[in-house]
Amino acid sequence: IDLGVIGACSLGKICVGIMTWLLAFVAYLPKRSKGQRILTAAVFAFFSVASDDFAIGFPVIDALYTEEDMGIYITGNALVGSFLFVPLTIVGLAIGGALKGTEGQGSNYCRIFGRIMYDLATNPVLVMTCVGLLLKVILSNTNGDNME
């Protein structure tokens, strides 16, 4: 497997996501509050990079590469999407929600930060991502042959 291929696909998605986020934040109904603009920009950016890699990717890859099995690259791109883009979107939604929830109450940055951290710590997607990474690190030296 060539990780450069997965990296190139991910870099393209990152560029599109950043450009979409910036354009949505700056240009889409700019008179709204900052929290609402961050929420909208996070959703727009996620939708610009979210794709059904398996449903769209397999027919295209099978048509282009009939001799080689390139499905591993589709799986790699789906993993990057789940591991990178979903958590980043959740962080953006938490920040936007915290800022939107404190509108009219002044800028108490400690309160906003506390709300963001609470939202992130109680989000099941982020918790399970961290648990999965921790288990991968802990169990990386074990051999599955001993399990019965």
mmCIF file with all atom_site columns, C-alpha atoms in Angstrom:
data_model
loop_
_atom_site.group_PDB
_atom_site.id
_atom_site.type_symbol
_atom_site.label_atom_id
_atom_site.label_alt_id
_atom_site.label_comp_id
_atom_site.label_asym_id
_atom_site.label_entity_id
_atom_site.label_seq_id
_atom_site.pdbx_PDB_ins_code
_atom_site.Cartn_x
_atom_site.Cartn_y
_atom_site.Cartn_z
_atom_site.occupancy
_atom_site.B_iso_or_equiv
_atom_site.pdbx_formal_charge
_atom_site.auth_seq_id
_atom_site.auth_comp_id
_atom_site.auth_asym_id
_atom_site.auth_atom_id
_atom_site.pdbx_PDB_model_num
ATOM 1   C CA . ILE A 1 1   ? 0.000   0.000   0.000   1.00 0.00 ? 1   ILE A CA 1
ATOM 2   C CA . ASP A 1 2   ? 1.293   3.428   -0.940  1.00 0.00 ? 2   ASP A CA 1
ATOM 3   C CA . LEU A 1 3   ? 0.408   5.840   1.864   1.00 0.00 ? 3   LEU A CA 1
ATOM 4   C CA . GLY A 1 4   ? 1.187   8.729   -0.483  1.00 0.00 ? 4   GLY A CA 1
ATOM 5   C CA . VAL A 1 5   ? -1.976  7.946   -2.451  1.00 0.00 ? 5   VAL A CA 1
ATOM 6   C CA . ILE A 1 6   ? -4.113  8.093   0.669   1.00 0.00 ? 6   ILE A CA 1
ATOM 7   C CA . GLY A 1 7   ? -2.258  11.226  1.769   1.00 0.00 ? 7   GLY A CA 1
ATOM 8   C CA . ALA A 1 8   ? -2.873  12.907  -1.590  1.00 0.00 ? 8   ALA A CA 1
ATOM 9   C CA . CYS A 1 9   ? -6.584  12.139  -1.458  1.00 0.00 ? 9   CYS A CA 1
ATOM 10  C CA . SER A 1 10  ? -6.771  13.362  2.131   1.00 0.00 ? 10  SER A CA 1
ATOM 11  C CA . LEU A 1 11  ? -4.824  16.534  1.328   1.00 0.00 ? 11  LEU A CA 1
ATOM 12  C CA . GLY A 1 12  ? -7.293  17.314  -1.446  1.00 0.00 ? 12  GLY A CA 1
ATOM 13  C CA . LYS A 1 13  ? -10.212 16.835  0.937   1.00 0.00 ? 13  LYS A CA 1
ATOM 14  C CA . ILE A 1 14  ? -8.506  18.967  3.597   1.00 0.00 ? 14  ILE A CA 1
ATOM 15  C CA . CYS A 1 15  ? -8.000  21.833  1.121   1.00 0.00 ? 15  CYS A CA 1
ATOM 16  C CA . VAL A 1 16  ? -11.614 21.661  -0.055  1.00 0.00 ? 16  VAL A CA 1
ATOM 17  C CA . GLY A 1 17  ? -12.853 21.475  3.537   1.00 0.00 ? 17  GLY A CA 1
ATOM 18  C CA . ILE A 1 18  ? -10.813 24.487  4.660   1.00 0.00 ? 18  ILE A CA 1
ATOM 19  C CA . MET A 1 19  ? -11.865 26.564  1.660   1.00 0.00 ? 19  MET A CA 1
ATOM 20  C CA . THR A 1 20  ? -15.519 25.646  2.183   1.00 0.00 ? 20  THR A CA 1
ATOM 21  C CA . TRP A 1 21  ? -15.304 26.464  5.894   1.00 0.00 ? 21  TRP A CA 1
ATOM 22  C CA . LEU A 1 22  ? -13.727 29.851  5.230   1.00 0.00 ? 22  LEU A CA 1
ATOM 23  C CA . LEU A 1 23  ? -16.188 30.776  2.488   1.00 0.00 ? 23  LEU A CA 1
ATOM 24  C CA . ALA A 1 24  ? -19.188 29.697  4.542   1.00 0.00 ? 24  ALA A CA 1
ATOM 25  C CA . PHE A 1 25  ? -17.935 31.549  7.624   1.00 0.00 ? 25  PHE A CA 1
ATOM 26  C CA . VAL A 1 26  ? -17.160 34.779  5.780   1.00 0.00 ? 26  VAL A CA 1
ATOM 27  C CA . ALA A 1 27  ? -19.741 34.918  3.006   1.00 0.00 ? 27  ALA A CA 1
ATOM 28  C CA . TYR A 1 28  ? -22.869 32.970  4.029   1.00 0.00 ? 28  TYR A CA 1
ATOM 29  C CA . LEU A 1 29  ? -25.153 35.365  5.931   1.00 0.00 ? 29  LEU A CA 1
ATOM 30  C CA . PRO A 1 30  ? -22.281 37.262  7.569   1.00 0.00 ? 30  PRO A CA 1
ATOM 31  C CA . LYS A 1 31  ? -24.562 39.326  9.847   1.00 0.00 ? 31  LYS A CA 1
ATOM 32  C CA . ARG A 1 32  ? -25.364 36.335  12.025  1.00 0.00 ? 32  ARG A CA 1
ATOM 33  C CA . SER A 1 33  ? -23.577 35.730  15.303  1.00 0.00 ? 33  SER A CA 1
ATOM 34  C CA . LYS A 1 34  ? -20.113 34.203  15.330  1.00 0.00 ? 34  LYS A CA 1
ATOM 35  C CA . GLY A 1 35  ? -21.363 30.998  16.962  1.00 0.00 ? 35  GLY A CA 1
ATOM 36  C CA . GLN A 1 36  ? -24.040 30.476  14.321  1.00 0.00 ? 36  GLN A CA 1
ATOM 37  C CA . ARG A 1 37  ? -21.543 31.165  11.528  1.00 0.00 ? 37  ARG A CA 1
ATOM 38  C CA . ILE A 1 38  ? -19.090 28.620  12.992  1.00 0.00 ? 38  ILE A CA 1
ATOM 39  C CA . LEU A 1 39  ? -21.872 26.028  13.221  1.00 0.00 ? 39  LEU A CA 1
ATOM 40  C CA . THR A 1 40  ? -22.918 26.606  9.619   1.00 0.00 ? 40  THR A CA 1
ATOM 41  C CA . ALA A 1 41  ? -19.338 26.616  8.346   1.00 0.00 ? 41  ALA A CA 1
ATOM 42  C CA . ALA A 1 42  ? -18.604 23.314  10.151  1.00 0.00 ? 42  ALA A CA 1
ATOM 43  C CA . VAL A 1 43  ? -21.644 21.646  8.587   1.00 0.00 ? 43  VAL A CA 1
ATOM 44  C CA . PHE A 1 44  ? -20.876 22.987  5.101   1.00 0.00 ? 44  PHE A CA 1
ATOM 45  C CA . ALA A 1 45  ? -17.216 21.937  5.346   1.00 0.00 ? 45  ALA A CA 1
ATOM 46  C CA . PHE A 1 46  ? -18.158 18.441  6.495   1.00 0.00 ? 46  PHE A CA 1
ATOM 47  C CA . PHE A 1 47  ? -20.646 18.026  3.675   1.00 0.00 ? 47  PHE A CA 1
ATOM 48  C CA . SER A 1 48  ? -18.011 19.117  1.166   1.00 0.00 ? 48  SER A CA 1
ATOM 49  C CA . VAL A 1 49  ? -15.614 16.341  2.221   1.00 0.00 ? 49  VAL A CA 1
ATOM 50  C CA . ALA A 1 50  ? -18.043 13.639  3.317   1.00 0.00 ? 50  ALA A CA 1
ATOM 51  C CA . SER A 1 51  ? -18.515 11.064  0.633   1.00 0.00 ? 51  SER A CA 1
ATOM 52  C CA . ASP A 1 52  ? -19.682 7.527   0.517   1.00 0.00 ? 52  ASP A CA 1
ATOM 53  C CA . ASP A 1 53  ? -16.268 6.208   -0.439  1.00 0.00 ? 53  ASP A CA 1
ATOM 54  C CA . PHE A 1 54  ? -17.458 2.642   -0.731  1.00 0.00 ? 54  PHE A CA 1
ATOM 55  C CA . ALA A 1 55  ? -20.604 3.176   -2.823  1.00 0.00 ? 55  ALA A CA 1
ATOM 56  C CA . ILE A 1 56  ? -18.947 5.630   -5.199  1.00 0.00 ? 56  ILE A CA 1
ATOM 57  C CA . GLY A 1 57  ? -15.345 4.457   -4.981  1.00 0.00 ? 57  GLY A CA 1
ATOM 58  C CA . PHE A 1 58  ? -15.642 0.744   -5.716  1.00 0.00 ? 58  PHE A CA 1
ATOM 59  C CA . PRO A 1 59  ? -17.355 1.061   -9.122  1.00 0.00 ? 59  PRO A CA 1
ATOM 60  C CA . VAL A 1 60  ? -14.928 3.780   -10.211 1.00 0.00 ? 60  VAL A CA 1
ATOM 61  C CA . ILE A 1 61  ? -11.832 1.904   -9.005  1.00 0.00 ? 61  ILE A CA 1
ATOM 62  C CA . ASP A 1 62  ? -13.069 -1.382  -10.507 1.00 0.00 ? 62  ASP A CA 1
ATOM 63  C CA . ALA A 1 63  ? -13.638 0.335   -13.853 1.00 0.00 ? 63  ALA A CA 1
ATOM 64  C CA . LEU A 1 64  ? -10.240 2.062   -13.866 1.00 0.00 ? 64  LEU A CA 1
ATOM 65  C CA . TYR A 1 65  ? -8.067  -0.692  -12.418 1.00 0.00 ? 65  TYR A CA 1
ATOM 66  C CA . THR A 1 66  ? -9.311  -4.046  -13.692 1.00 0.00 ? 66  THR A CA 1
ATOM 67  C CA . GLU A 1 67  ? -6.007  -5.866  -13.116 1.00 0.00 ? 67  GLU A CA 1
ATOM 68  C CA . GLU A 1 68  ? -5.210  -4.708  -9.556  1.00 0.00 ? 68  GLU A CA 1
ATOM 69  C CA . ASP A 1 69  ? -7.161  -4.795  -6.302  1.00 0.00 ? 69  ASP A CA 1
ATOM 70  C CA . MET A 1 70  ? -7.231  -1.141  -5.277  1.00 0.00 ? 70  MET A CA 1
ATOM 71  C CA . GLY A 1 71  ? -9.990  -1.465  -2.675  1.00 0.00 ? 71  GLY A CA 1
ATOM 72  C CA . ILE A 1 72  ? -7.494  -0.958  0.131   1.00 0.00 ? 72  ILE A CA 1
ATOM 73  C CA . TYR A 1 73  ? -7.165  2.691   -0.902  1.00 0.00 ? 73  TYR A CA 1
ATOM 74  C CA . ILE A 1 74  ? -10.910 3.202   -0.594  1.00 0.00 ? 74  ILE A CA 1
ATOM 75  C CA . THR A 1 75  ? -10.770 1.679   2.866   1.00 0.00 ? 75  THR A CA 1
ATOM 76  C CA . GLY A 1 76  ? -7.816  3.916   3.763   1.00 0.00 ? 76  GLY A CA 1
ATOM 77  C CA . ASN A 1 77  ? -9.666  7.037   2.646   1.00 0.00 ? 77  ASN A CA 1
ATOM 78  C CA . ALA A 1 78  ? -12.742 5.997   4.626   1.00 0.00 ? 78  ALA A CA 1
ATOM 79  C CA . LEU A 1 79  ? -10.538 5.499   7.697   1.00 0.00 ? 79  LEU A CA 1
ATOM 80  C CA . VAL A 1 80  ? -9.022  8.963   7.316   1.00 0.00 ? 80  VAL A CA 1
ATOM 81  C CA . GLY A 1 81  ? -12.508 10.424  6.977   1.00 0.00 ? 81  GLY A CA 1
ATOM 82  C CA . SER A 1 82  ? -13.708 8.705   10.127  1.00 0.00 ? 82  SER A CA 1
ATOM 83  C CA . PHE A 1 83  ? -10.531 9.419   12.073  1.00 0.00 ? 83  PHE A CA 1
ATOM 84  C CA . LEU A 1 84  ? -9.896  13.017  10.974  1.00 0.00 ? 84  LEU A CA 1
ATOM 85  C CA . PHE A 1 85  ? -12.904 14.727  9.429   1.00 0.00 ? 85  PHE A CA 1
ATOM 86  C CA . VAL A 1 86  ? -15.629 13.517  11.785  1.00 0.00 ? 86  VAL A CA 1
ATOM 87  C CA . PRO A 1 87  ? -13.766 14.542  14.978  1.00 0.00 ? 87  PRO A CA 1
ATOM 88  C CA . LEU A 1 88  ? -12.822 17.918  13.452  1.00 0.00 ? 88  LEU A CA 1
ATOM 89  C CA . THR A 1 89  ? -16.463 18.505  12.575  1.00 0.00 ? 89  THR A CA 1
ATOM 90  C CA . ILE A 1 90  ? -17.534 17.606  16.092  1.00 0.00 ? 90  ILE A CA 1
ATOM 91  C CA . VAL A 1 91  ? -14.984 20.058  17.501  1.00 0.00 ? 91  VAL A CA 1
ATOM 92  C CA . GLY A 1 92  ? -16.294 22.784  15.184  1.00 0.00 ? 92  GLY A CA 1
ATOM 93  C CA . LEU A 1 93  ? -19.875 22.068  16.212  1.00 0.00 ? 93  LEU A CA 1
ATOM 94  C CA . ALA A 1 94  ? -18.917 22.139  19.905  1.00 0.00 ? 94  ALA A CA 1
ATOM 95  C CA . ILE A 1 95  ? -17.163 25.498  19.512  1.00 0.00 ? 95  ILE A CA 1
ATOM 96  C CA . GLY A 1 96  ? -20.035 26.995  17.540  1.00 0.00 ? 96  GLY A CA 1
ATOM 97  C CA . GLY A 1 97  ? -22.607 25.634  19.974  1.00 0.00 ? 97  GLY A CA 1
ATOM 98  C CA . ALA A 1 98  ? -20.740 26.998  22.975  1.00 0.00 ? 98  ALA A CA 1
ATOM 99  C CA . LEU A 1 99  ? -20.399 30.437  21.408  1.00 0.00 ? 99  LEU A CA 1
ATOM 100 C CA . LYS A 1 100 ? -24.032 30.453  20.322  1.00 0.00 ? 100 LYS A CA 1
ATOM 101 C CA . GLY A 1 101 ? -25.163 29.347  23.783  1.00 0.00 ? 101 GLY A CA 1
ATOM 102 C CA . THR A 1 102 ? -23.398 32.259  25.485  1.00 0.00 ? 102 THR A CA 1
ATOM 103 C CA . GLU A 1 103 ? -24.703 35.021  23.233  1.00 0.00 ? 103 GLU A CA 1
ATOM 104 C CA . GLY A 1 104 ? -26.019 37.963  25.188  1.00 0.00 ? 104 GLY A CA 1
ATOM 105 C CA . GLN A 1 105 ? -24.270 36.808  28.371  1.00 0.00 ? 105 GLN A CA 1
ATOM 106 C CA . GLY A 1 106 ? -20.937 38.457  27.707  1.00 0.00 ? 106 GLY A CA 1
ATOM 107 C CA . SER A 1 107 ? -17.635 36.865  26.779  1.00 0.00 ? 107 SER A CA 1
ATOM 108 C CA . ASN A 1 108 ? -16.749 34.649  29.710  1.00 0.00 ? 108 ASN A CA 1
ATOM 109 C CA . TYR A 1 109 ? -13.991 32.655  28.019  1.00 0.00 ? 109 TYR A CA 1
ATOM 110 C CA . CYS A 1 110 ? -13.588 30.233  30.931  1.00 0.00 ? 110 CYS A CA 1
ATOM 111 C CA . ARG A 1 111 ? -17.273 29.346  30.714  1.00 0.00 ? 111 ARG A CA 1
ATOM 112 C CA . ILE A 1 112 ? -17.097 28.939  26.934  1.00 0.00 ? 112 ILE A CA 1
ATOM 113 C CA . PHE A 1 113 ? -13.969 26.782  27.210  1.00 0.00 ? 113 PHE A CA 1
ATOM 114 C CA . GLY A 1 114 ? -15.582 24.665  29.933  1.00 0.00 ? 114 GLY A CA 1
ATOM 115 C CA . ARG A 1 115 ? -18.673 24.086  27.812  1.00 0.00 ? 115 ARG A CA 1
ATOM 116 C CA . ILE A 1 116 ? -16.580 23.101  24.792  1.00 0.00 ? 116 ILE A CA 1
ATOM 117 C CA . MET A 1 117 ? -14.503 20.660  26.863  1.00 0.00 ? 117 MET A CA 1
ATOM 118 C CA . TYR A 1 118 ? -17.653 19.160  28.414  1.00 0.00 ? 118 TYR A CA 1
ATOM 119 C CA . ASP A 1 119 ? -19.263 18.709  24.993  1.00 0.00 ? 119 ASP A CA 1
ATOM 120 C CA . LEU A 1 120 ? -16.133 17.059  23.625  1.00 0.00 ? 120 LEU A CA 1
ATOM 121 C CA . ALA A 1 121 ? -15.596 14.826  26.659  1.00 0.00 ? 121 ALA A CA 1
ATOM 122 C CA . THR A 1 122 ? -19.179 13.551  26.575  1.00 0.00 ? 122 THR A CA 1
ATOM 123 C CA . ASN A 1 123 ? -19.363 13.012  22.821  1.00 0.00 ? 123 ASN A CA 1
ATOM 124 C CA . PRO A 1 124 ? -19.540 9.258   22.195  1.00 0.00 ? 124 PRO A CA 1
ATOM 125 C CA . VAL A 1 125 ? -17.789 9.460   18.815  1.00 0.00 ? 125 VAL A CA 1
ATOM 126 C CA . LEU A 1 126 ? -14.737 11.176  20.274  1.00 0.00 ? 126 LEU A CA 1
ATOM 127 C CA . VAL A 1 127 ? -14.714 8.982   23.374  1.00 0.00 ? 127 VAL A CA 1
ATOM 128 C CA . MET A 1 128 ? -14.800 5.780   21.305  1.00 0.00 ? 128 MET A CA 1
ATOM 129 C CA . THR A 1 129 ? -12.144 7.130   18.914  1.00 0.00 ? 129 THR A CA 1
ATOM 130 C CA . CYS A 1 130 ? -9.838  7.754   21.872  1.00 0.00 ? 130 CYS A CA 1
ATOM 131 C CA . VAL A 1 131 ? -10.656 4.351   23.394  1.00 0.00 ? 131 VAL A CA 1
ATOM 132 C CA . GLY A 1 132 ? -9.907  2.676   20.055  1.00 0.00 ? 132 GLY A CA 1
ATOM 133 C CA . LEU A 1 133 ? -6.567  4.465   19.764  1.00 0.00 ? 133 LEU A CA 1
ATOM 134 C CA . LEU A 1 134 ? -5.687  3.582   23.346  1.00 0.00 ? 134 LEU A CA 1
ATOM 135 C CA . LEU A 1 135 ? -6.538  -0.084  22.798  1.00 0.00 ? 135 LEU A CA 1
ATOM 136 C CA . LYS A 1 136 ? -4.511  -0.095  19.592  1.00 0.00 ? 136 LYS A CA 1
ATOM 137 C CA . VAL A 1 137 ? -1.481  1.214   21.476  1.00 0.00 ? 137 VAL A CA 1
ATOM 138 C CA . ILE A 1 138 ? -1.948  -1.144  24.429  1.00 0.00 ? 138 ILE A CA 1
ATOM 139 C CA . LEU A 1 139 ? -2.634  -4.222  22.323  1.00 0.00 ? 139 LEU A CA 1
ATOM 140 C CA . SER A 1 140 ? -0.147  -3.509  19.539  1.00 0.00 ? 140 SER A CA 1
ATOM 141 C CA . ASN A 1 141 ? 2.389   -5.933  21.018  1.00 0.00 ? 141 ASN A CA 1
ATOM 142 C CA . THR A 1 142 ? -0.030  -8.789  21.581  1.00 0.00 ? 142 THR A CA 1
ATOM 143 C CA . ASN A 1 143 ? -0.365  -11.685 19.241  1.00 0.00 ? 143 ASN A CA 1
ATOM 144 C CA . GLY A 1 144 ? -3.876  -12.783 18.341  1.00 0.00 ? 144 GLY A CA 1
ATOM 145 C CA . ASP A 1 145 ? -2.823  -16.438 18.145  1.00 0.00 ? 145 ASP A CA 1
ATOM 146 C CA . ASN A 1 146 ? -3.119  -16.869 21.917  1.00 0.00 ? 146 ASN A CA 1
ATOM 147 C CA . MET A 1 147 ? -6.771  -15.872 22.036  1.00 0.00 ? 147 MET A CA 1
ATOM 148 C CA . GLU A 1 148 ? -9.201  -18.764 22.196  1.00 0.00 ? 148 GLU A CA 1
#
